[in-house]
JSON list of C-alpha atoms in Angstrom, two decimals:
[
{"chain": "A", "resi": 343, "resn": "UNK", "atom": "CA", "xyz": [252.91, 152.01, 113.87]},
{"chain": "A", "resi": 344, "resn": "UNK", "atom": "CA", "xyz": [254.87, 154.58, 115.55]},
{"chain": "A", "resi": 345, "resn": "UNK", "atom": "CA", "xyz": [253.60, 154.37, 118.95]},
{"chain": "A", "resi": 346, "resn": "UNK", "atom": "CA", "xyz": [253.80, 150.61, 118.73]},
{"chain": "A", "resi": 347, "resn": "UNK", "atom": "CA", "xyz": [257.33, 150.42, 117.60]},
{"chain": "A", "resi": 348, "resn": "UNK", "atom": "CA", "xyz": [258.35, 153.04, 120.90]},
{"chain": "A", "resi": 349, "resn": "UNK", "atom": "CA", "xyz": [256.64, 150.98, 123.76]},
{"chain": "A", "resi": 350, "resn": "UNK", "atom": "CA", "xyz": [258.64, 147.93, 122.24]},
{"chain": "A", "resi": 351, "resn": "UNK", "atom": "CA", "xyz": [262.01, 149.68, 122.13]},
{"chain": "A", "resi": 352, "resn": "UNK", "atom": "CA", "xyz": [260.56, 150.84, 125.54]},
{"chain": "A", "resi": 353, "resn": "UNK", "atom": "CA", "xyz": [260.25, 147.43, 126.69]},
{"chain": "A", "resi": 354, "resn": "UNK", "atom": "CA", "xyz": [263.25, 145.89, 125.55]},
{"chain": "A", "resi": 355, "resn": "UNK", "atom": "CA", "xyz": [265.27, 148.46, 126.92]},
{"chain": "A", "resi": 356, "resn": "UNK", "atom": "CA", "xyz": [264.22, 147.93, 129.76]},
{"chain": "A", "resi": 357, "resn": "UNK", "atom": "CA", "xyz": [265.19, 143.97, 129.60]},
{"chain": "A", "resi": 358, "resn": "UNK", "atom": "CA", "xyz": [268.72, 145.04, 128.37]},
{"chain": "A", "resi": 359, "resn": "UNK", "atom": "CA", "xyz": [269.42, 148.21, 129.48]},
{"chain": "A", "resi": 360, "resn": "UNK", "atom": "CA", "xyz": [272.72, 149.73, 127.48]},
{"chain": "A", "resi": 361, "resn": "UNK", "atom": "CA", "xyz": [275.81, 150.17, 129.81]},
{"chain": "A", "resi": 362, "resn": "UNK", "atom": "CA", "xyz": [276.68, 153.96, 129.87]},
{"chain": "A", "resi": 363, "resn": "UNK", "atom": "CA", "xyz": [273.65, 154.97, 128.56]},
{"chain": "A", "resi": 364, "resn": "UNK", "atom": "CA", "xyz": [269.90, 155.46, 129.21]},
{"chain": "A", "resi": 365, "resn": "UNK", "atom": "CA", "xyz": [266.57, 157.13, 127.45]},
{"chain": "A", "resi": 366, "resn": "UNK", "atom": "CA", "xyz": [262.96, 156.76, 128.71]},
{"chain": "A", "resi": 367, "resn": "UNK", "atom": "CA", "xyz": [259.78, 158.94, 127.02]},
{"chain": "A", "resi": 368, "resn": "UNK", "atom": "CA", "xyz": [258.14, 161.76, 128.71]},
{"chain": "A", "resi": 369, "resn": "UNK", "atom": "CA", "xyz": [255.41, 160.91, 130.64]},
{"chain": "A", "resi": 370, "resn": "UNK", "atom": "CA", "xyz": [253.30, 162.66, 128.89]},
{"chain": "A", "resi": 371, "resn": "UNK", "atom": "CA", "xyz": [254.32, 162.05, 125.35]},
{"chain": "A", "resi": 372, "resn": "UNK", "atom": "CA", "xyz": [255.90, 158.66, 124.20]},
{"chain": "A", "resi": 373, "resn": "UNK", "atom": "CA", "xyz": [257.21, 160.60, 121.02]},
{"chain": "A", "resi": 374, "resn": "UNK", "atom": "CA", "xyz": [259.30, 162.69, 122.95]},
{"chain": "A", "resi": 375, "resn": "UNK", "atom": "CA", "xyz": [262.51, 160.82, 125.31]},
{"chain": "A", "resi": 376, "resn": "UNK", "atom": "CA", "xyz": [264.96, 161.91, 127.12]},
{"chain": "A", "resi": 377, "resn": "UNK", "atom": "CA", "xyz": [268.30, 160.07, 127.22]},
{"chain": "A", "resi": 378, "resn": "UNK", "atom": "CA", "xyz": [271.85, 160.46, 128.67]},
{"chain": "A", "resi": 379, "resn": "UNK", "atom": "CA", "xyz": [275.30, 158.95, 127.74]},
{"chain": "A", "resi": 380, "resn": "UNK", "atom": "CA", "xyz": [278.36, 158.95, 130.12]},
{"chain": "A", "resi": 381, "resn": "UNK", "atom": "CA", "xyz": [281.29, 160.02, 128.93]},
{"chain": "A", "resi": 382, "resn": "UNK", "atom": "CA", "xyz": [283.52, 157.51, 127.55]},
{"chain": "A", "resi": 383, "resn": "UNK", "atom": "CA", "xyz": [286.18, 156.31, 129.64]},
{"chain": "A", "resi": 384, "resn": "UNK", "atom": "CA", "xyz": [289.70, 157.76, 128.17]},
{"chain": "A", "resi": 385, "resn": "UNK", "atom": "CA", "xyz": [288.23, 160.88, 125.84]},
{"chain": "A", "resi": 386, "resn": "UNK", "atom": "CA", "xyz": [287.93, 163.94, 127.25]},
{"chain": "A", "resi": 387, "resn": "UNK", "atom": "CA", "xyz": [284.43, 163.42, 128.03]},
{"chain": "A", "resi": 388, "resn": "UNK", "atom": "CA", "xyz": [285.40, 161.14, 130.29]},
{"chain": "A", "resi": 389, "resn": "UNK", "atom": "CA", "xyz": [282.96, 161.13, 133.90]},
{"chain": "A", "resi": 390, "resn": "UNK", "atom": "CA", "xyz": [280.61, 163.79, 132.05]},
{"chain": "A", "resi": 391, "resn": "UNK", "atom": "CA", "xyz": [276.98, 162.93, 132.17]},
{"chain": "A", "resi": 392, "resn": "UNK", "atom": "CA", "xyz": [275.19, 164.11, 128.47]},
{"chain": "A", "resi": 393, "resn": "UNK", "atom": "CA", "xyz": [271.45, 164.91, 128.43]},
{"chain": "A", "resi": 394, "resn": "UNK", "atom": "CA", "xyz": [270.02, 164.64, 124.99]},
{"chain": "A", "resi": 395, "resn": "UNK", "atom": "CA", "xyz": [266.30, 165.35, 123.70]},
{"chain": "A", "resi": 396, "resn": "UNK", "atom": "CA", "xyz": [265.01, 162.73, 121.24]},
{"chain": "A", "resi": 397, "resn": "UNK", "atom": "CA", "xyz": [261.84, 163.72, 119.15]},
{"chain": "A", "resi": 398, "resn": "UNK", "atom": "CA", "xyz": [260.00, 160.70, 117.00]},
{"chain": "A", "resi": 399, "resn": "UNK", "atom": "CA", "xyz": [257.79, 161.69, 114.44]},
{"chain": "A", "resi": 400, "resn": "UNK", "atom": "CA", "xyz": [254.30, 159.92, 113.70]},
{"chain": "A", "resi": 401, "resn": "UNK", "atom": "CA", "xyz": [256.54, 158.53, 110.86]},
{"chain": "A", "resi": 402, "resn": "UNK", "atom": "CA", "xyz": [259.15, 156.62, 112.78]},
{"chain": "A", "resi": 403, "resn": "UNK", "atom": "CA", "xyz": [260.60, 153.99, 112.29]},
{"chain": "A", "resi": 404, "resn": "UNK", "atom": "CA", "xyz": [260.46, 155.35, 108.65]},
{"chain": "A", "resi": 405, "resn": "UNK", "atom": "CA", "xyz": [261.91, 158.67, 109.64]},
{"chain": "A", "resi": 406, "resn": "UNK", "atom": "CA", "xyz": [264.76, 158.94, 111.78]},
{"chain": "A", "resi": 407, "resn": "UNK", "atom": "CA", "xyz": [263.92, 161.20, 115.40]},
{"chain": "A", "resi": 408, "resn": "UNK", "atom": "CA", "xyz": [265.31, 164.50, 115.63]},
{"chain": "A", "resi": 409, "resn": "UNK", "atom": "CA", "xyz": [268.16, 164.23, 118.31]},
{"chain": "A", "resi": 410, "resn": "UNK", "atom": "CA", "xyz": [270.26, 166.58, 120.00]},
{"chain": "A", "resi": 411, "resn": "UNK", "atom": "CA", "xyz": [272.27, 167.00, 122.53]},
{"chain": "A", "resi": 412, "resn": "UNK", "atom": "CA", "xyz": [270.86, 169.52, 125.35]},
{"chain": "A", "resi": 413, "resn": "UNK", "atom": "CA", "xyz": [273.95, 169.44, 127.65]},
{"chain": "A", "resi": 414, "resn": "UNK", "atom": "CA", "xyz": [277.00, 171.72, 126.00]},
{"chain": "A", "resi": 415, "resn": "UNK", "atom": "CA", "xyz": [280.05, 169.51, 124.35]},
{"chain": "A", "resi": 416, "resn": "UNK", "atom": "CA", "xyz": [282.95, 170.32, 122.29]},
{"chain": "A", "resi": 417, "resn": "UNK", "atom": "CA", "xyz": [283.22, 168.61, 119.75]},
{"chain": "A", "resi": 418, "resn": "UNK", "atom": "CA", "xyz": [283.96, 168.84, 116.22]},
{"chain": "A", "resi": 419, "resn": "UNK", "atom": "CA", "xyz": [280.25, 167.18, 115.10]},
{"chain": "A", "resi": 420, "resn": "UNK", "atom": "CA", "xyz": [278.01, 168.47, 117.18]},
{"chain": "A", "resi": 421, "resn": "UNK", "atom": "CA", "xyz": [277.28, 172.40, 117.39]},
{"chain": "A", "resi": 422, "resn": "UNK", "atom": "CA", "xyz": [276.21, 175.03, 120.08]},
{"chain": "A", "resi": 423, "resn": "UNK", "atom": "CA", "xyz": [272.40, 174.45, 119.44]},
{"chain": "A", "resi": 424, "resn": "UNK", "atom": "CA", "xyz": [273.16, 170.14, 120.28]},
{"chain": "A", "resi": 425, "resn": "UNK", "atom": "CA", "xyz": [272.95, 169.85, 116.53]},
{"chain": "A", "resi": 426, "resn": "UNK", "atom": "CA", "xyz": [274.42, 166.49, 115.67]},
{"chain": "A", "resi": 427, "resn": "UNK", "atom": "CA", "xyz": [276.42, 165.59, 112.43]},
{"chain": "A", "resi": 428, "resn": "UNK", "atom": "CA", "xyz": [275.70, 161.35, 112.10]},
{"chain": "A", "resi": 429, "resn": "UNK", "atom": "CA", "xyz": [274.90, 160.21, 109.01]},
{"chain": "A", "resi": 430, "resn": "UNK", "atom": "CA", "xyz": [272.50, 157.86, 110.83]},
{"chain": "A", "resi": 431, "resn": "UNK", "atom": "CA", "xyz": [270.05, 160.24, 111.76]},
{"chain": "A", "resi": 432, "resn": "UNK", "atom": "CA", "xyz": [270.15, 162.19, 108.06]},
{"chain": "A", "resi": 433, "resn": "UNK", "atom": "CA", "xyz": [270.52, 159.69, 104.62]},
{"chain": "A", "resi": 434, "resn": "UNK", "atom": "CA", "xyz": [271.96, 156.88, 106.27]},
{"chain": "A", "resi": 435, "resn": "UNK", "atom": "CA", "xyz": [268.69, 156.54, 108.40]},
{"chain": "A", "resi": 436, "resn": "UNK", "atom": "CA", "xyz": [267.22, 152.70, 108.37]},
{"chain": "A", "resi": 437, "resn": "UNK", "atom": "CA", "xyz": [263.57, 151.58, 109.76]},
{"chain": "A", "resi": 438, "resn": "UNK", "atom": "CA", "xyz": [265.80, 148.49, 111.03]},
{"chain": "A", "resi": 439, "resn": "UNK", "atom": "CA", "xyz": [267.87, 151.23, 113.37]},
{"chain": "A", "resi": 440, "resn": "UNK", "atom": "CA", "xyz": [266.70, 151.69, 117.04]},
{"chain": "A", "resi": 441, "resn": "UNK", "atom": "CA", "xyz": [266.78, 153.60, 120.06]},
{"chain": "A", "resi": 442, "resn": "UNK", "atom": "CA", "xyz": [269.40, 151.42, 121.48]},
{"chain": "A", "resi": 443, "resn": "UNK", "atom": "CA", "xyz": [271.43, 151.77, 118.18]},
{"chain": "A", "resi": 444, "resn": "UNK", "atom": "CA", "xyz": [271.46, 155.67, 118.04]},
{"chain": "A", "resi": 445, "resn": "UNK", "atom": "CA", "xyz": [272.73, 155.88, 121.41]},
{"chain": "A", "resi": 446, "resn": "UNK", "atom": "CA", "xyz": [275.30, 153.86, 120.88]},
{"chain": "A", "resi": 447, "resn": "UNK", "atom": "CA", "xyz": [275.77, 155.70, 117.61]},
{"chain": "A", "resi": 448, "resn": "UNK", "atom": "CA", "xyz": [276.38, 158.62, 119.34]},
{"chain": "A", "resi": 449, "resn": "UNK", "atom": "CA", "xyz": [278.69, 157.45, 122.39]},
{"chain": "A", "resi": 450, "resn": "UNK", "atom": "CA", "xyz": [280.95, 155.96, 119.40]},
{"chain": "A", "resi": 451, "resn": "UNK", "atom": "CA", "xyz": [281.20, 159.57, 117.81]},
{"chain": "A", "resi": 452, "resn": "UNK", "atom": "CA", "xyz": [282.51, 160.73, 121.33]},
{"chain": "A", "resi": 453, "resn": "UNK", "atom": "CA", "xyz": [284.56, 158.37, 121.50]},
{"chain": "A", "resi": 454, "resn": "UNK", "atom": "CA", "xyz": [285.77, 158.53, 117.71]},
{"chain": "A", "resi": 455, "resn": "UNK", "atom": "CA", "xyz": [284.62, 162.00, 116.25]},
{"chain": "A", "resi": 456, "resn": "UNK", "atom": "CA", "xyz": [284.34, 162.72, 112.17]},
{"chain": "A", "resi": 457, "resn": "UNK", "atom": "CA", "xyz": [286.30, 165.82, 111.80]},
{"chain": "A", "resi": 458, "resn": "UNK", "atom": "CA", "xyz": [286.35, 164.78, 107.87]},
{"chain": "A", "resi": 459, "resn": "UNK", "atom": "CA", "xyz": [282.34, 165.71, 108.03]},
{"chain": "A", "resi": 460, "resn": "UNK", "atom": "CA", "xyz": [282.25, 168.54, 110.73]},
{"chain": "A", "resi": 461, "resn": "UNK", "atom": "CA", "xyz": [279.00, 170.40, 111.74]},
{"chain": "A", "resi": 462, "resn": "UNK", "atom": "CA", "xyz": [281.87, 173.02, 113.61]},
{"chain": "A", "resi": 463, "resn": "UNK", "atom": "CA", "xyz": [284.84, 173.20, 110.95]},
{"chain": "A", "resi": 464, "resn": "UNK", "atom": "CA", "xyz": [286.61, 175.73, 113.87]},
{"chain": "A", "resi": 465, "resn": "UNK", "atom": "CA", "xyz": [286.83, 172.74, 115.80]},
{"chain": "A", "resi": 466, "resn": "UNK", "atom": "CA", "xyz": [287.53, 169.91, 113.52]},
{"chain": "A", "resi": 467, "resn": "UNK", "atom": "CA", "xyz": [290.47, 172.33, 112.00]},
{"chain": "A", "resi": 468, "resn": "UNK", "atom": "CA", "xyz": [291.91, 172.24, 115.92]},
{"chain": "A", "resi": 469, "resn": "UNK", "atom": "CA", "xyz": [291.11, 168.26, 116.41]},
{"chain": "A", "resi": 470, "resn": "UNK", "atom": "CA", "xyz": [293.61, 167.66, 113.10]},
{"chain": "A", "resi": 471, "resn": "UNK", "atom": "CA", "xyz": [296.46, 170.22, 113.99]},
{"chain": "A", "resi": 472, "resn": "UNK", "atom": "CA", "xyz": [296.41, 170.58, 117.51]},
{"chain": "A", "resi": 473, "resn": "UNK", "atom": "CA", "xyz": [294.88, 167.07, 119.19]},
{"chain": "A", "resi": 474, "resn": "UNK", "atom": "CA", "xyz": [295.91, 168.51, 122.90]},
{"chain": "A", "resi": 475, "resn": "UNK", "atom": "CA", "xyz": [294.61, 171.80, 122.87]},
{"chain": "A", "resi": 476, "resn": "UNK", "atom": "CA", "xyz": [291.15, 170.44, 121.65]},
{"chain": "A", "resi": 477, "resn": "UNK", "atom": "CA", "xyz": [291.21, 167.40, 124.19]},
{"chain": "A", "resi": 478, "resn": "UNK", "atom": "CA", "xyz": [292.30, 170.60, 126.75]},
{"chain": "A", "resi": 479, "resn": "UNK", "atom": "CA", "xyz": [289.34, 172.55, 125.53]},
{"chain": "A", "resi": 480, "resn": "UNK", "atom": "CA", "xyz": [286.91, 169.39, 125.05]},
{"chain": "A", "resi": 481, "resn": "UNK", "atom": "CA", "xyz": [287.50, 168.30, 129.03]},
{"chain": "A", "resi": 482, "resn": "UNK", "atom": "CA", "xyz": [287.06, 172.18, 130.26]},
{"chain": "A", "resi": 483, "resn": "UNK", "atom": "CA", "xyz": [283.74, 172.05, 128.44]},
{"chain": "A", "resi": 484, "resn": "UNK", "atom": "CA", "xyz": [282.68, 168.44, 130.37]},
{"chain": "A", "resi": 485, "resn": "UNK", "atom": "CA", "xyz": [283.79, 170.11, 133.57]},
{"chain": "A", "resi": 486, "resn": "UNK", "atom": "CA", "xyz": [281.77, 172.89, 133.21]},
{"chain": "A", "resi": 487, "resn": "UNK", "atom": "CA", "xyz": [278.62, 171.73, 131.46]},
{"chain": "A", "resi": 488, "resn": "UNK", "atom": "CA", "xyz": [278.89, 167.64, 132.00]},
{"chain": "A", "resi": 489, "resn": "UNK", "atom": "CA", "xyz": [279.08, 167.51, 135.40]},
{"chain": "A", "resi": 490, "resn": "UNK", "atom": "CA", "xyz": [276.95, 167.73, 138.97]},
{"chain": "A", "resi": 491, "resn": "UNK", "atom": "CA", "xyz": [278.75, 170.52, 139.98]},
{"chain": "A", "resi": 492, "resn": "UNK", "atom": "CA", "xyz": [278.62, 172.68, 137.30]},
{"chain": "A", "resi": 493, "resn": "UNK", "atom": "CA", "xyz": [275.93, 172.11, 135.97]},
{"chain": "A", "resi": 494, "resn": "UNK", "atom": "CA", "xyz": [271.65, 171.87, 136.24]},
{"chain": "A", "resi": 495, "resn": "UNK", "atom": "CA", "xyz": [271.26, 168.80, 135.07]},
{"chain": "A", "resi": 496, "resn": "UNK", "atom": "CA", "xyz": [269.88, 166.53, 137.98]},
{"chain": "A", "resi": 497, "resn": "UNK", "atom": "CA", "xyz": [272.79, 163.76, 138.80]},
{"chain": "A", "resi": 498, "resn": "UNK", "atom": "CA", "xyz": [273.67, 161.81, 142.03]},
{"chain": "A", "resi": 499, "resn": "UNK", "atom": "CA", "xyz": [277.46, 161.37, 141.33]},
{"chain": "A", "resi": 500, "resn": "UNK", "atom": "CA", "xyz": [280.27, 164.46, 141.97]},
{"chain": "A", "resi": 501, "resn": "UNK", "atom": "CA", "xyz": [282.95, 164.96, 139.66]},
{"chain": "A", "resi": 502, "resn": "UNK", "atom": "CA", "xyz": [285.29, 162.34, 141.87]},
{"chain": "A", "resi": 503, "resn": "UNK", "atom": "CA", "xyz": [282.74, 159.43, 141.77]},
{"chain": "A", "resi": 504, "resn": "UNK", "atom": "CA", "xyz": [283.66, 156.93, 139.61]},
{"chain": "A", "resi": 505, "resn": "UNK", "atom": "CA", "xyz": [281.12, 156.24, 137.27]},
{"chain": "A", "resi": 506, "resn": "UNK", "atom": "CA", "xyz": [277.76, 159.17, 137.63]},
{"chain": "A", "resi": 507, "resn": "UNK", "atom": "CA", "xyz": [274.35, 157.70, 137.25]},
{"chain": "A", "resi": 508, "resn": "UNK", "atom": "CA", "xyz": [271.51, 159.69, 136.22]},
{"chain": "A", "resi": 509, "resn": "UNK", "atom": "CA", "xyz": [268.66, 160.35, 137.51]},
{"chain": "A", "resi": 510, "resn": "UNK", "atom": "CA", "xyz": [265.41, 162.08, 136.85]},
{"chain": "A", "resi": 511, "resn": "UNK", "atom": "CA", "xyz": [265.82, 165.45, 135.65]},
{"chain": "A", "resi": 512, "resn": "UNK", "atom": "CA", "xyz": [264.67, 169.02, 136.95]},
{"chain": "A", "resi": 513, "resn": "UNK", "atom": "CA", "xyz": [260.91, 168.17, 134.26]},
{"chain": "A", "resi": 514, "resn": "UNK", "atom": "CA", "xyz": [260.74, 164.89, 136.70]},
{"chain": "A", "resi": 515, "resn": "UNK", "atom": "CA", "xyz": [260.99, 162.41, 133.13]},
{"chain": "A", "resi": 516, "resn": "UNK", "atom": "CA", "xyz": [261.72, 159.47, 134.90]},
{"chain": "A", "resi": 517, "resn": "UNK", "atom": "CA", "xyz": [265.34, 157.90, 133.81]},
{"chain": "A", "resi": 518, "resn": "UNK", "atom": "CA", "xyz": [266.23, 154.33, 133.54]},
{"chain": "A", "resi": 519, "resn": "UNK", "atom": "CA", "xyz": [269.67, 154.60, 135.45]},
{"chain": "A", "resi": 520, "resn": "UNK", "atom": "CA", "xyz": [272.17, 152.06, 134.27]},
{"chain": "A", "resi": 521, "resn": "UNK", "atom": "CA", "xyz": [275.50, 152.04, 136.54]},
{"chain": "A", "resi": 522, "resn": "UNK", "atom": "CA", "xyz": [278.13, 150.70, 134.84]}
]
């Protein structure tokens, strides 16, 4: 069921590809993907290129995947290890969710975080009473982890492009790259 249900997310990503975002399996293992979300335009994430690591059990679409970021991010719901806090992928979980779905799931909490259900209370505590000084902290950690310059992750965009694509990274797991 599981492998089934991944080569037709597979495929129909691939017929609509997401705008900002992108995810393909390992080549060697289907129930392990690789995906990346840009930044979105006006948070302090903003022209940062996010790798993530998504892990499907033989159980999926029953069980959620086991995602997390593997670029560094400040933010309020996701921690140091790329732990992410979205109810989605704990009890909120649905067979009817998808690949697709999750990503955007995730580019929404960027956009929007939760600091009401934080999985870093330090920086949902700065998000409420100082909103600057966290955006100020959030963009210094894009600059230095998010982007080509900075950072290992394999991208063909500098920090002045306007909109970074990926591309394969250093493992060579090809990338569907999606330019906005």
């Amino acid at each position: 069921m599981a492998l089934k249900r991944l080569k037709r997310e597979l495929e129909d990503m691939l017929k609509e590809p997401l705008p900002h975002c992108s995810a393909m399996p390992n080549e060697e293992d289907i129930f392990q993907w690789t995906a990346s979300i840009h930044g979105p335009k006006d948070t302090p994430y903003e022209e940062g290129i996010f790798d993530l690591i998504m892990i499907f059990s033989s159980e999926y679409p029953f069980k959620p995947p086991k995602v997390s970021f593997k670029t560094r991010i400040y933010h309020p719901n996701i921690n140091t290890t790329g732990g992410i806090c979205l109810d989605i992928l704990k009890d909120a979980w649905s067979p009817a969710l998808t690949i697709s779905k999750i990503l955007l799931s995730v580019c929404s909490l960027l956009a929007d975080p939760n600091p009401d259900d934080p999985l870093v209370p330090e920086i949902a505590k700065l998000y409420h009473d100082d909103p600057e000084k966290y955006a100020s902290q959030a963009r210094e950690y894009t600059q230095r982890y998010a982007m080509k310059h900075s950072t290992p992750v394999s991208t063909t965009a500098s920090a002045s492009a306007p909109a970074p694509t990926p591309t394969p990274t250093s493992d060579s797991t090809p990338m569907i790259v999606i330019t906005p």
